[in-house]
Tab-separated table of C-alpha atoms in Angstrom:
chain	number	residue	atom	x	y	z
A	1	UNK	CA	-63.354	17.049	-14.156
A	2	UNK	CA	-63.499	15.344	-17.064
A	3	UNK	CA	-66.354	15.637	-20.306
A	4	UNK	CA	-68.550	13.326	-18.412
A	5	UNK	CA	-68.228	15.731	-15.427
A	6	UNK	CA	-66.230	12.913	-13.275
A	7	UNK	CA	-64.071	14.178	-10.367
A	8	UNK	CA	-60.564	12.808	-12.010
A	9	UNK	CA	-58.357	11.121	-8.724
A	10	UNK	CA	-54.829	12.416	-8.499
A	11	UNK	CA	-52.545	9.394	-9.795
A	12	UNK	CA	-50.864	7.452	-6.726
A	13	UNK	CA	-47.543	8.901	-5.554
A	14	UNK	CA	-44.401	6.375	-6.059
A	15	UNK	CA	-42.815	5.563	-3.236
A	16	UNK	CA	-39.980	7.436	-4.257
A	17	UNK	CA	-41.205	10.762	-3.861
A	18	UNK	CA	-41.332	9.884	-0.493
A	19	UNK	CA	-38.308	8.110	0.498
A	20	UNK	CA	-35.931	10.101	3.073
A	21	UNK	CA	-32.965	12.475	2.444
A	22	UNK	CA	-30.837	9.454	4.085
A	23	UNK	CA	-32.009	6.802	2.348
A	24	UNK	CA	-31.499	8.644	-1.311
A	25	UNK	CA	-28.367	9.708	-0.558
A	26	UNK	CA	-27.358	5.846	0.537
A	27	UNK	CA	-28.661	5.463	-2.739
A	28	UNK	CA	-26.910	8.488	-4.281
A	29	UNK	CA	-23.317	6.859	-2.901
A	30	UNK	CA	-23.112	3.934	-4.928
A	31	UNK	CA	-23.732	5.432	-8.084
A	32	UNK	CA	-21.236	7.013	-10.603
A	33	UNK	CA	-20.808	10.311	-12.069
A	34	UNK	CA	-22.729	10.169	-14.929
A	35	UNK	CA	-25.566	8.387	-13.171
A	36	UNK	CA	-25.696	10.834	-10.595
A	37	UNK	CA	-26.165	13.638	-13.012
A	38	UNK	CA	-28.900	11.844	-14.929
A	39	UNK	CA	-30.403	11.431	-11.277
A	40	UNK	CA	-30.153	14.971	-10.078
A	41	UNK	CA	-32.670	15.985	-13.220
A	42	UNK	CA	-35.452	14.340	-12.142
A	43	UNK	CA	-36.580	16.532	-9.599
A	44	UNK	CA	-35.609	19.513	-6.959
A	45	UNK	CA	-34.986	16.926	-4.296
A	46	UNK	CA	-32.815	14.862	-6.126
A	47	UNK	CA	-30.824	17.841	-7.233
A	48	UNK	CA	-30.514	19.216	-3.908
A	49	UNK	CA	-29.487	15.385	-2.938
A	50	UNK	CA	-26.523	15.872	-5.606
A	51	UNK	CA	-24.549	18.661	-3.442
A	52	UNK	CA	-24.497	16.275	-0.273
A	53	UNK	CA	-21.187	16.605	1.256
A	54	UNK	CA	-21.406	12.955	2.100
A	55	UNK	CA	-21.548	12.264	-1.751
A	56	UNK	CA	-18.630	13.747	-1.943
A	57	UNK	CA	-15.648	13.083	0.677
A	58	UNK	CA	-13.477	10.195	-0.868
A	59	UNK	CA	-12.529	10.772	-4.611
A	60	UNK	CA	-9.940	8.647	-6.853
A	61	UNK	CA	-8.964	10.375	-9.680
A	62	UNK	CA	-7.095	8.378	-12.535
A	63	UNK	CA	-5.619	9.875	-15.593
A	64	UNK	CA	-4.348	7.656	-18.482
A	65	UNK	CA	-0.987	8.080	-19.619
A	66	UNK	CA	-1.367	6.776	-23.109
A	67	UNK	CA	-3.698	9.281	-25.611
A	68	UNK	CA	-6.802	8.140	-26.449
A	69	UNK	CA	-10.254	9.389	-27.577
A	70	UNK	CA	-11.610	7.810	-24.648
A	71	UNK	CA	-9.412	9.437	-22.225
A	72	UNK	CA	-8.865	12.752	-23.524
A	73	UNK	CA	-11.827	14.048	-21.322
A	74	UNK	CA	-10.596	12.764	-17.853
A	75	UNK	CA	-8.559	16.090	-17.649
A	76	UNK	CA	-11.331	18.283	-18.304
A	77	UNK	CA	-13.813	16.528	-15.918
A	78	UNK	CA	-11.150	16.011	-13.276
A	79	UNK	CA	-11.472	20.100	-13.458
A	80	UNK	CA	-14.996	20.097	-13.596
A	81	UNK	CA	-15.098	17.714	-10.069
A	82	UNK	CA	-13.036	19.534	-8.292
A	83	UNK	CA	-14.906	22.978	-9.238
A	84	UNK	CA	-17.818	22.065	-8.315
A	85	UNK	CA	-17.534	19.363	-5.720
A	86	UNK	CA	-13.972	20.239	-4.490
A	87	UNK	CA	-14.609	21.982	-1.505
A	88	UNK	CA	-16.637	18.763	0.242
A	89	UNK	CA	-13.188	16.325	-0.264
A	90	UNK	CA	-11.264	15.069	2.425
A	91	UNK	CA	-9.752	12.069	1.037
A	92	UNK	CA	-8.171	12.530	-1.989
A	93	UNK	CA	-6.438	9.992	-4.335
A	94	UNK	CA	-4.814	10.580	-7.817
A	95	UNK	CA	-3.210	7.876	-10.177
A	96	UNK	CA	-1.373	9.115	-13.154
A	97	UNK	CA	-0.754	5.517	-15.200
A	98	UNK	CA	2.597	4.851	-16.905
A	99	UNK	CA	3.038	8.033	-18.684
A	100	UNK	CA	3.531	7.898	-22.242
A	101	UNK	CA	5.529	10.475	-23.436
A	102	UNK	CA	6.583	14.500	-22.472
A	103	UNK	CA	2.939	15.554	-24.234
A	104	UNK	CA	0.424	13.851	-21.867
A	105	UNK	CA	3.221	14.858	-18.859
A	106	UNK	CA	2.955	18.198	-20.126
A	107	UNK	CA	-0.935	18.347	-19.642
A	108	UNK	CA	-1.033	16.383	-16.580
A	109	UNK	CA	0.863	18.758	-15.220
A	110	UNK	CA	-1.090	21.602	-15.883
A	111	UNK	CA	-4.062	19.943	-14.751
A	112	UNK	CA	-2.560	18.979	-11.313
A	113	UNK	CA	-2.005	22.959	-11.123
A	114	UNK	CA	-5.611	23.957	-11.706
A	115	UNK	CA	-7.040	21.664	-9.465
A	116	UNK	CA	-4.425	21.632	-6.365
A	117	UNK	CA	-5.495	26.011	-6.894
A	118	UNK	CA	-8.742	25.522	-7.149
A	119	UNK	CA	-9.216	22.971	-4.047
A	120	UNK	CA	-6.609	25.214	-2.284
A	121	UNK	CA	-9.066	28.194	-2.377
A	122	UNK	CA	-12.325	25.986	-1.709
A	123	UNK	CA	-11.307	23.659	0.836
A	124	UNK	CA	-10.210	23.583	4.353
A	125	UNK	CA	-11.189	19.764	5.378
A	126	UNK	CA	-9.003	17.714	3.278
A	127	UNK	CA	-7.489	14.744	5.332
A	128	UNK	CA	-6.034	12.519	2.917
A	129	UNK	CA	-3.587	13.246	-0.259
A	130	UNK	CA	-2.377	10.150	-2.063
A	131	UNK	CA	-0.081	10.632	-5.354
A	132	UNK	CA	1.766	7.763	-5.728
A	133	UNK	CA	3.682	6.266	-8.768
A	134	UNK	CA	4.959	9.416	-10.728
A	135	UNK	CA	8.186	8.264	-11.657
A	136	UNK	CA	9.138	11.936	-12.123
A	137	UNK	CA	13.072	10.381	-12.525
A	138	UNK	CA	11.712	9.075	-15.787
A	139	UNK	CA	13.261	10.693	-19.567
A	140	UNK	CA	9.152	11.213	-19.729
A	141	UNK	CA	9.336	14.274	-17.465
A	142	UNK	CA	11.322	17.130	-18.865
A	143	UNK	CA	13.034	19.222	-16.177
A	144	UNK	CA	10.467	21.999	-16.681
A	145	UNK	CA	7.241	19.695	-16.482
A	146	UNK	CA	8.680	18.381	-13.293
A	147	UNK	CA	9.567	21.554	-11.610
A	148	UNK	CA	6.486	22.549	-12.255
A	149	UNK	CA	4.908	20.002	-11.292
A	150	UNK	CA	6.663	19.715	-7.551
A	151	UNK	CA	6.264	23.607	-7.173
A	152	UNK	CA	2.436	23.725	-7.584
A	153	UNK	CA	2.305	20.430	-5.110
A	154	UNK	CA	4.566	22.326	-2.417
A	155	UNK	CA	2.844	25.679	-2.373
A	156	UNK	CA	-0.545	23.397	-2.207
A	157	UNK	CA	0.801	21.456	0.917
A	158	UNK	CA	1.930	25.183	2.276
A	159	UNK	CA	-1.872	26.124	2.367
A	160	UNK	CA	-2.919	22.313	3.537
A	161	UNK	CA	-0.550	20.897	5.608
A	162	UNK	CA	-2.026	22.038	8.578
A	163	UNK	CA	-5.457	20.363	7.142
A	164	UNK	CA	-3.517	16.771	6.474
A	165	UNK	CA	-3.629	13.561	8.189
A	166	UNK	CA	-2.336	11.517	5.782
A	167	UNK	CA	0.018	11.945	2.737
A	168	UNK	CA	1.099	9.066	0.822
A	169	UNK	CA	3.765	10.041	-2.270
A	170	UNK	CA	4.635	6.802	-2.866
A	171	UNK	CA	6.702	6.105	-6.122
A	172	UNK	CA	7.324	10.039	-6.667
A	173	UNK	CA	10.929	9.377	-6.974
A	174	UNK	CA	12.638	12.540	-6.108
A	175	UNK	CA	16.101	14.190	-5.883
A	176	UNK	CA	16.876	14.687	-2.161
A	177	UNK	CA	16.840	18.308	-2.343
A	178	UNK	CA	13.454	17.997	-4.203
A	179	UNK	CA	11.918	15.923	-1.794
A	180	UNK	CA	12.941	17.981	1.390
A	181	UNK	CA	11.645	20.846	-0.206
A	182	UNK	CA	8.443	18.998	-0.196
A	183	UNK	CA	8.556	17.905	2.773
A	184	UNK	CA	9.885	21.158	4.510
A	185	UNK	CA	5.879	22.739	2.711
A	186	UNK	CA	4.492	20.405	5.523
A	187	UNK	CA	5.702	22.831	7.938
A	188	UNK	CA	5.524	25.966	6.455
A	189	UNK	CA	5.247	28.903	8.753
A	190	UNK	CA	5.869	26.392	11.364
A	191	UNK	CA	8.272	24.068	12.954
A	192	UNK	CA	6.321	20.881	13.609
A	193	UNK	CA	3.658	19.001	11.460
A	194	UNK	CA	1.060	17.059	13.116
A	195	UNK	CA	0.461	14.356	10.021
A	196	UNK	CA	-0.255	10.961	11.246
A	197	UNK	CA	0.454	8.958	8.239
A	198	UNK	CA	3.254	9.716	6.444
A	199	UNK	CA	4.183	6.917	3.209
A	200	UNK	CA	7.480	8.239	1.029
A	201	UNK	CA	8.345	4.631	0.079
A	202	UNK	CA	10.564	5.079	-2.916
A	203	UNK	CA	9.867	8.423	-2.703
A	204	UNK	CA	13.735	9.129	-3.637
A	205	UNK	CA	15.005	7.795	-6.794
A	206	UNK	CA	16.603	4.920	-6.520
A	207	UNK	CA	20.994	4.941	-5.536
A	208	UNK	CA	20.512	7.419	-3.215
A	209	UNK	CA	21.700	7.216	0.265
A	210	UNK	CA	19.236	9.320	1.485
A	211	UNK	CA	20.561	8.302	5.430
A	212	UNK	CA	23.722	10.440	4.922
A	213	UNK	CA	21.381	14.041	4.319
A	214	UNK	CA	21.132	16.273	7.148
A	215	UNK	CA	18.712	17.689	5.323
A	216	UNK	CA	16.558	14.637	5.277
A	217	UNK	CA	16.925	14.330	9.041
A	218	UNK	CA	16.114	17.799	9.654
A	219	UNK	CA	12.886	17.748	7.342
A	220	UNK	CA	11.601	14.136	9.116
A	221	UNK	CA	12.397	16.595	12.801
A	222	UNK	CA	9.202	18.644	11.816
A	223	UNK	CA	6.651	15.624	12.381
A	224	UNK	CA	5.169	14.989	15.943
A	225	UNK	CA	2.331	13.051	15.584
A	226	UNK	CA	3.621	10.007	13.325
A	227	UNK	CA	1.372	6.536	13.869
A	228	UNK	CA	2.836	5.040	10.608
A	229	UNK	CA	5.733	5.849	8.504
A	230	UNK	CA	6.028	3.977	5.266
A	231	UNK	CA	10.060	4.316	3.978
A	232	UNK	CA	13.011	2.897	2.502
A	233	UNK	CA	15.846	1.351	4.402
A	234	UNK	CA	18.318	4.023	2.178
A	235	UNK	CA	16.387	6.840	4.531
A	236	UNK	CA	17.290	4.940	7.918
A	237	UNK	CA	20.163	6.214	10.253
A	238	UNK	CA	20.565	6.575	13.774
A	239	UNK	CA	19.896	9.971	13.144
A	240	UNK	CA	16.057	9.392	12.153
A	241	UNK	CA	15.628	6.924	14.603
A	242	UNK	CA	16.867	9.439	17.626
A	243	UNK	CA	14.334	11.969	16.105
A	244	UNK	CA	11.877	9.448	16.038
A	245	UNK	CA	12.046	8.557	19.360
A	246	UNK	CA	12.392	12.022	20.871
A	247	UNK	CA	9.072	13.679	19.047
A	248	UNK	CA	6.975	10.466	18.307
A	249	UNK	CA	8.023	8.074	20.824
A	250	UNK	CA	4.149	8.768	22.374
A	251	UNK	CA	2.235	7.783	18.711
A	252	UNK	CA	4.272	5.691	16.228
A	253	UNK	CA	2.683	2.533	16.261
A	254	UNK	CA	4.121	1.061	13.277
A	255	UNK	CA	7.041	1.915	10.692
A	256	UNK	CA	7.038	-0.372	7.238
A	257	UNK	CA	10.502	-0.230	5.818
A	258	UNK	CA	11.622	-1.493	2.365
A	259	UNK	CA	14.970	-2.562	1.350
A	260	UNK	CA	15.304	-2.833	-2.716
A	261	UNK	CA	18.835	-4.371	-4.174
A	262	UNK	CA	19.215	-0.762	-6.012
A	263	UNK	CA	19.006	1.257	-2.769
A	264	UNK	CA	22.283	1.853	-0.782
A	265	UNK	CA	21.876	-0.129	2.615
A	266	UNK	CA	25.662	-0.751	3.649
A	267	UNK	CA	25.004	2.006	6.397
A	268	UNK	CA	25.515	0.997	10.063
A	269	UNK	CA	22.357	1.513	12.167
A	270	UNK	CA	23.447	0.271	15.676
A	271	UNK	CA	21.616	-1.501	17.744
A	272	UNK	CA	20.979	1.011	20.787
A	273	UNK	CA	19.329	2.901	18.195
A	274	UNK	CA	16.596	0.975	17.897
A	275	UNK	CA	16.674	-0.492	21.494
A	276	UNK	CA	15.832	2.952	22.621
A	277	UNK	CA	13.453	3.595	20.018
A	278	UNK	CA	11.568	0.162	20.842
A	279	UNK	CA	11.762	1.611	24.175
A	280	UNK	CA	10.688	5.047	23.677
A	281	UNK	CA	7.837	3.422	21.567
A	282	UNK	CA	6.627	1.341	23.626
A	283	UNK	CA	3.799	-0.607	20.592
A	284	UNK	CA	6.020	0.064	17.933
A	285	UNK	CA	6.213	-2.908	15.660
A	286	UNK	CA	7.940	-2.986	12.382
A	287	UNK	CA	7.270	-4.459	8.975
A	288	UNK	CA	10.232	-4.898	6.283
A	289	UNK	CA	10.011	-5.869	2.816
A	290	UNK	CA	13.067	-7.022	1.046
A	291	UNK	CA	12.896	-6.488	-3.116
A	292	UNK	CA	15.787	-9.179	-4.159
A	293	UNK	CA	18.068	-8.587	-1.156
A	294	UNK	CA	18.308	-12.206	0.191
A	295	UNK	CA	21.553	-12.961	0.998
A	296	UNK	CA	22.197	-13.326	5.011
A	297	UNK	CA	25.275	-11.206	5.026
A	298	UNK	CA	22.773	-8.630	4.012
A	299	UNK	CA	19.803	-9.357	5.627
A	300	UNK	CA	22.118	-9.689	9.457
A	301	UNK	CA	23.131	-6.579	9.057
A	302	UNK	CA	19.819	-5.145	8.799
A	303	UNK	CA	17.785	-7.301	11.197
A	304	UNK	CA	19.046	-6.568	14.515
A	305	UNK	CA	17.658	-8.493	17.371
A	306	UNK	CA	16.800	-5.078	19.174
A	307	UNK	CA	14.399	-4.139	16.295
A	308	UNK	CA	10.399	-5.228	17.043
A	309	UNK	CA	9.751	-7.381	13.988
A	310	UNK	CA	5.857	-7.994	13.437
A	311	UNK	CA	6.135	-9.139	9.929
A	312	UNK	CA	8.893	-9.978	6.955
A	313	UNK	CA	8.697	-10.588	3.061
A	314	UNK	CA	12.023	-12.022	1.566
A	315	UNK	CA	11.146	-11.875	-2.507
A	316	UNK	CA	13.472	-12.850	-5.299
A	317	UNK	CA	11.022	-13.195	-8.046
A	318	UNK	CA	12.124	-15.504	-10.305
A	319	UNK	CA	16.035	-14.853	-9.861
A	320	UNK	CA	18.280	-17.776	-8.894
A	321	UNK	CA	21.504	-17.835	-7.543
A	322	UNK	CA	23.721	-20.941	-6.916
A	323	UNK	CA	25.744	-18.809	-4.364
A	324	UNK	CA	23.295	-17.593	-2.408
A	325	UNK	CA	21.764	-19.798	0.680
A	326	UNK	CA	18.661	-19.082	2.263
A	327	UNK	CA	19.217	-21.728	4.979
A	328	UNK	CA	21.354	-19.548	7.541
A	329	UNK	CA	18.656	-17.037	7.741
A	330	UNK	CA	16.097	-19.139	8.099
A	331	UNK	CA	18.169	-21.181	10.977
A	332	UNK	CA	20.119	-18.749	12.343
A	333	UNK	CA	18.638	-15.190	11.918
A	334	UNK	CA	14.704	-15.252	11.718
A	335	UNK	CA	14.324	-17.492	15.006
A	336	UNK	CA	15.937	-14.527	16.922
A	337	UNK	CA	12.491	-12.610	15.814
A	338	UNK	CA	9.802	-15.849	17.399
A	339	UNK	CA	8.646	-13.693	20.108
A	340	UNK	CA	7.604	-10.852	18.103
A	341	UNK	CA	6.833	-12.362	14.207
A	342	UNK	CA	3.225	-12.223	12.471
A	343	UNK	CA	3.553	-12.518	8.911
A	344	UNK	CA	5.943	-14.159	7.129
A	345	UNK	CA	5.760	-13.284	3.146
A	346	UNK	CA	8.425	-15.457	0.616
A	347	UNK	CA	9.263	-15.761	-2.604
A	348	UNK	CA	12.323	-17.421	-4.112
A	349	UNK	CA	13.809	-19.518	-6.216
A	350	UNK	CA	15.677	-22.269	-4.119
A	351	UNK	CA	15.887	-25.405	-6.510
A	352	UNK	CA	19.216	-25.418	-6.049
A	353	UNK	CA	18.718	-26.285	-2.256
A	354	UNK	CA	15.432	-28.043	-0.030
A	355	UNK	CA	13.979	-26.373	2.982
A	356	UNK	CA	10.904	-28.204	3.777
A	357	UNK	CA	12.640	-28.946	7.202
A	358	UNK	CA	14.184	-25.401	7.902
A	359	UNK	CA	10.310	-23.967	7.201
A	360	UNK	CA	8.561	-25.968	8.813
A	361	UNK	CA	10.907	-25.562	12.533
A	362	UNK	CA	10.552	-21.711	11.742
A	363	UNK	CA	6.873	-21.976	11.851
A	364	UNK	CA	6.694	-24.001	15.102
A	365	UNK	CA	9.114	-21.710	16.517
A	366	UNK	CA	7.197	-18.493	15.967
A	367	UNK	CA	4.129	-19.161	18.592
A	368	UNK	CA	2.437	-15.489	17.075
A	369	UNK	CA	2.761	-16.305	13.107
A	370	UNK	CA	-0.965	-16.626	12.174
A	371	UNK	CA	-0.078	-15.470	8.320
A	372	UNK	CA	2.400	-17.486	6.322
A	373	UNK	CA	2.597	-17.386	2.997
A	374	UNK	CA	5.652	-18.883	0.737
A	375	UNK	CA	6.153	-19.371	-3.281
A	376	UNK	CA	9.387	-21.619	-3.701
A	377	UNK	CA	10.188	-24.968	-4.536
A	378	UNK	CA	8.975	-27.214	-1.838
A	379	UNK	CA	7.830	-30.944	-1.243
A	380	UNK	CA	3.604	-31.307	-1.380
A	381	UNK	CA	4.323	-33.373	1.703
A	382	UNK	CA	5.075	-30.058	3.434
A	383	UNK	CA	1.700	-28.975	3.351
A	384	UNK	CA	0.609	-31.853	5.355
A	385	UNK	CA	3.500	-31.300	8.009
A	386	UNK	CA	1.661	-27.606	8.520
A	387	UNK	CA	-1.542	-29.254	8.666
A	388	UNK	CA	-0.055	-31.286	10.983
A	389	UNK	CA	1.078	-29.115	13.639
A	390	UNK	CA	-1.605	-26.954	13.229
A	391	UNK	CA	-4.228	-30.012	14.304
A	392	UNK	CA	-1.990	-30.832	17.045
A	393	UNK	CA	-1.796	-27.222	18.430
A	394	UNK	CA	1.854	-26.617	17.684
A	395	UNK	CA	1.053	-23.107	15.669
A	396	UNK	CA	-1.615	-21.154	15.466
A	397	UNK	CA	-2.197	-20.366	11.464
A	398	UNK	CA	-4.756	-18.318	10.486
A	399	UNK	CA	-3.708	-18.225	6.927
A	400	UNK	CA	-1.477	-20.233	5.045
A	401	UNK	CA	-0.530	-19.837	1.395
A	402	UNK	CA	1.958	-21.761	-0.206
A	403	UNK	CA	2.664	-22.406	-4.411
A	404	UNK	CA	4.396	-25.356	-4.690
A	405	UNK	CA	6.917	-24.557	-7.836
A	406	UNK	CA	7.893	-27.717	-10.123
A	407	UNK	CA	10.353	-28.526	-12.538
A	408	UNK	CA	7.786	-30.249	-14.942
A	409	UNK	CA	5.382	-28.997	-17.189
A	410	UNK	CA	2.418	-31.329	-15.323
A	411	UNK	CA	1.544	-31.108	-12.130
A	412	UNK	CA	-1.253	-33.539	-12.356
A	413	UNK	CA	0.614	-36.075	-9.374
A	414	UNK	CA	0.766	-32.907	-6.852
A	415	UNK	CA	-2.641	-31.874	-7.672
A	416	UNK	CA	-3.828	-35.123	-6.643
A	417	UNK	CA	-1.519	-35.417	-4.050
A	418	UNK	CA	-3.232	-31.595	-2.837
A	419	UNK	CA	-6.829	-32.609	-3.119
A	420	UNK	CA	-5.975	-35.611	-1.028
A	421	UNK	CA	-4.567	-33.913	1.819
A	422	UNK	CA	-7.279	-31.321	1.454
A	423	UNK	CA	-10.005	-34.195	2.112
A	424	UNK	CA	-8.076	-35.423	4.981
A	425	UNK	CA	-7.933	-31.637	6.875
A	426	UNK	CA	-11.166	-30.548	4.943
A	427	UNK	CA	-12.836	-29.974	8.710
A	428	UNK	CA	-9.984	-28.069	10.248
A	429	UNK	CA	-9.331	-25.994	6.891
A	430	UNK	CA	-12.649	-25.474	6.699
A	431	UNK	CA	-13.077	-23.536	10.003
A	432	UNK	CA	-9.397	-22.547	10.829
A	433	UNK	CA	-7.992	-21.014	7.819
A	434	UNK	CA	-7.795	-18.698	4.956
A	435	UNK	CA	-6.422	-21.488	2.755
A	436	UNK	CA	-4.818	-21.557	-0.551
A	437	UNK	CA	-2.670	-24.048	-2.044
A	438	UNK	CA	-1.320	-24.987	-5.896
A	439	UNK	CA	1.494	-26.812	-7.632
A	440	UNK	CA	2.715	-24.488	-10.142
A	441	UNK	CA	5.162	-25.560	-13.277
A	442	UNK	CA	8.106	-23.393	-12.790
A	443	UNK	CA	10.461	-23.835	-16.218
């Protein structure tokens, strides 16, 4: 009542008071940290909305490698998270950026060792572990930092390997002996691991011929449920691929190998190898991606016909070579691959030699390519040929990128060249494909 003696009315509810659990926590899930704190102290609800495990179940944690006011906390509160909302994780990501010097190493670290203890004693769902990019063959990482750092990561994998789906240490670049032992923790107390994804590209340091370790071979003879395996061509060997075949043959689905100019890959891998493997393996399709290794000497060594090729990427950056020929592999060794190629990635420098025509029979001869994409020095007219056959059913694109690369500083005459072919295919661009084409000064 109030002085007059009038009956006061309770003031309206907002509608938020009574919005459902799901709907707040749909809510909750695109917010960040901070505002989900700020949220939680609003009411009872809300804070019980907070400890949702579905809040909580993907987590990317990034630490800066250069020191900085702003980014002196992110250890602390990477602590914090896991503490409090660590046992509710099961995919897990961690970035450690270009690490600055043997300080912020030091404290990484010794952060990574709290955190992989503390979710090792709170949780028993994690799924996914990425940790990718450490560089730990850098001068950065003094021996004792990196031992360290690998032992705390293999006694956590002891606990959770039985837990993991996925594990991605991409970039760690490891000693052989340091990255068996890591792998061996997959399988401790045990002689199989049932991880599904497995992605150790350049997970060795670079110069090491990885192929020639029994102890490689006998680490990779643990895994029995592989669907993808992400590696380097330095790890391949008819050993690996006669393991593969015997305790995976009835899940891979798809290997991604890289070959980088710095990695050993004179080894011969024999054909039968991956014959029976393809066999074995019935969907197995495989994706390579050479770093600078372009010459066809090279690339037929690698490329057997009896390997199931879905897609290839051929980048030279920038480097040129009046030596080196890309014509015989595009002629000669690709076609042997039309039954079975996707994707076809490239990047080179070929002013030194034209391949409009070589391209453009490569794409016509490849009936499954629906992704092509190529950087290189090329005639604009060869965007029209594409067009071309793809109006008169002759390939079936779904994307097509190309950068055109010039030797002038303008490219004002292909731009208008560009825009005029674009009007004249507008319609079939339009509903066909993912379409993007420049001319781009190359000097």
């Amino acid at each position: 009542m109030d002085k007059e003696g009038e009956e006061i009315q309770p003031q309206e509810q907002s509608c938020w008071a009574t919005l459902p659990d799901v709907c707040l926590r749909r809510i909750f899930w695109w917010l960040g940290d901070r505002d989900r704190s700020r949220a939680a102290l609003v009411c009872r609800k809300w804070n019980q909305i907070m400890y949702s495990a579905d809040l909580w179940r993907y987590r990317t944690i990034t630490f800066s490698g250069r020191p900085s006011r702003v980014h002196a906390s992110q250890f602390e509160s990477a602590l914090w998270y896991v503490k409090k909302f660590g046992r509710y994780l099961e995919h897990l990501e961690i970035k450690f950026l270009n690490p600055y010097n043997a300080v912020l190493t030091k404290k990484f670290q010794v952060t990574m060792r709290g955190l992989l203890s503390c979710l090792g004693k709170s949780n028993n769902r994690l799924k996914s572990l990425s940790i990718q990019h450490l560089e730990l063959d850098r001068m950065v990482w003094r021996n004792s930092i990196r031992g360290s750092l690998i032992k705390s990561l293999s006694f956590f994998l002891k606990k959770m390997g039985k837990h993991l789906d996925h594990l991605s240490l991409k970039g760690a670049r490891l000693t052989v002996e340091q990255g068996c032992h890591i792998l061996n923790s997959l399988s401790y107390l045990r002689n199989e691991n049932l991880a599904s994804e497995l992605n150790i590209e350049d997970f060795f340091s670079h110069h090491l011929a990885v192929y020639g370790s029994s102890q490689f071979n006998k680490a990779m003879a643990t895994f029995c449920n592989l669907t993808f395996l992400t590696l380097n061509y330095n790890c391949i060997s008819d050993e690996l691929l006669e393991t593969l075949s015997e305790n995976n043959a009835g899940t891979l689905r798809t290997m991604n190998i890289k070959c980088h100019v710095h990695d050993p890959h004179g080894q011969v891998v024999w054909g039968m190898s991956w014959a029976k493997l393809a066999r074995e393996a019935s969907n197995l399709k495989v994706n390579f991606f050479f770093e600078r290794v372009m010459k066809y000497e090279r690339l037929a060594r690698i490329l057997l016909q009896e390997i199931p090729v879905r897609s290839i990427s051929l980048r030279s950056c920038y480097f040129s070579d009046p030596d080196w020929s890309m014509r015989p592999t595009l002629t000669d060794l690709l076609p042997a691959f039309r039954n079975t190629l996707q994707k076809l990635t490239f990047e080179f420098n070929n002013n030194h030699e034209s391949l409009d025509e070589q391209l453009h029979l490569l794409i016509l001869a490849c009936r499954k390519l629906f992704y092509f994409k190529i950087w290189a020095f090329l005639d604009v007219t060869f965007v029209e040929r594409i067009l071309k056959s793809q109006e008169e059913r002759q390939c079936s694109l779904r994307t097509l990128k190309v950068r055109i690369y010039t030797n002038r500083y303008e490219t004002n005459e292909e731009d208008r060249t560009l825009r005029e072919i674009y009007r004249k295919y507008r319609k079939l661009i339009d509903s066909e494909l993912n379409y993007f084409v420049i001319a781009y000064p190359m000097m």
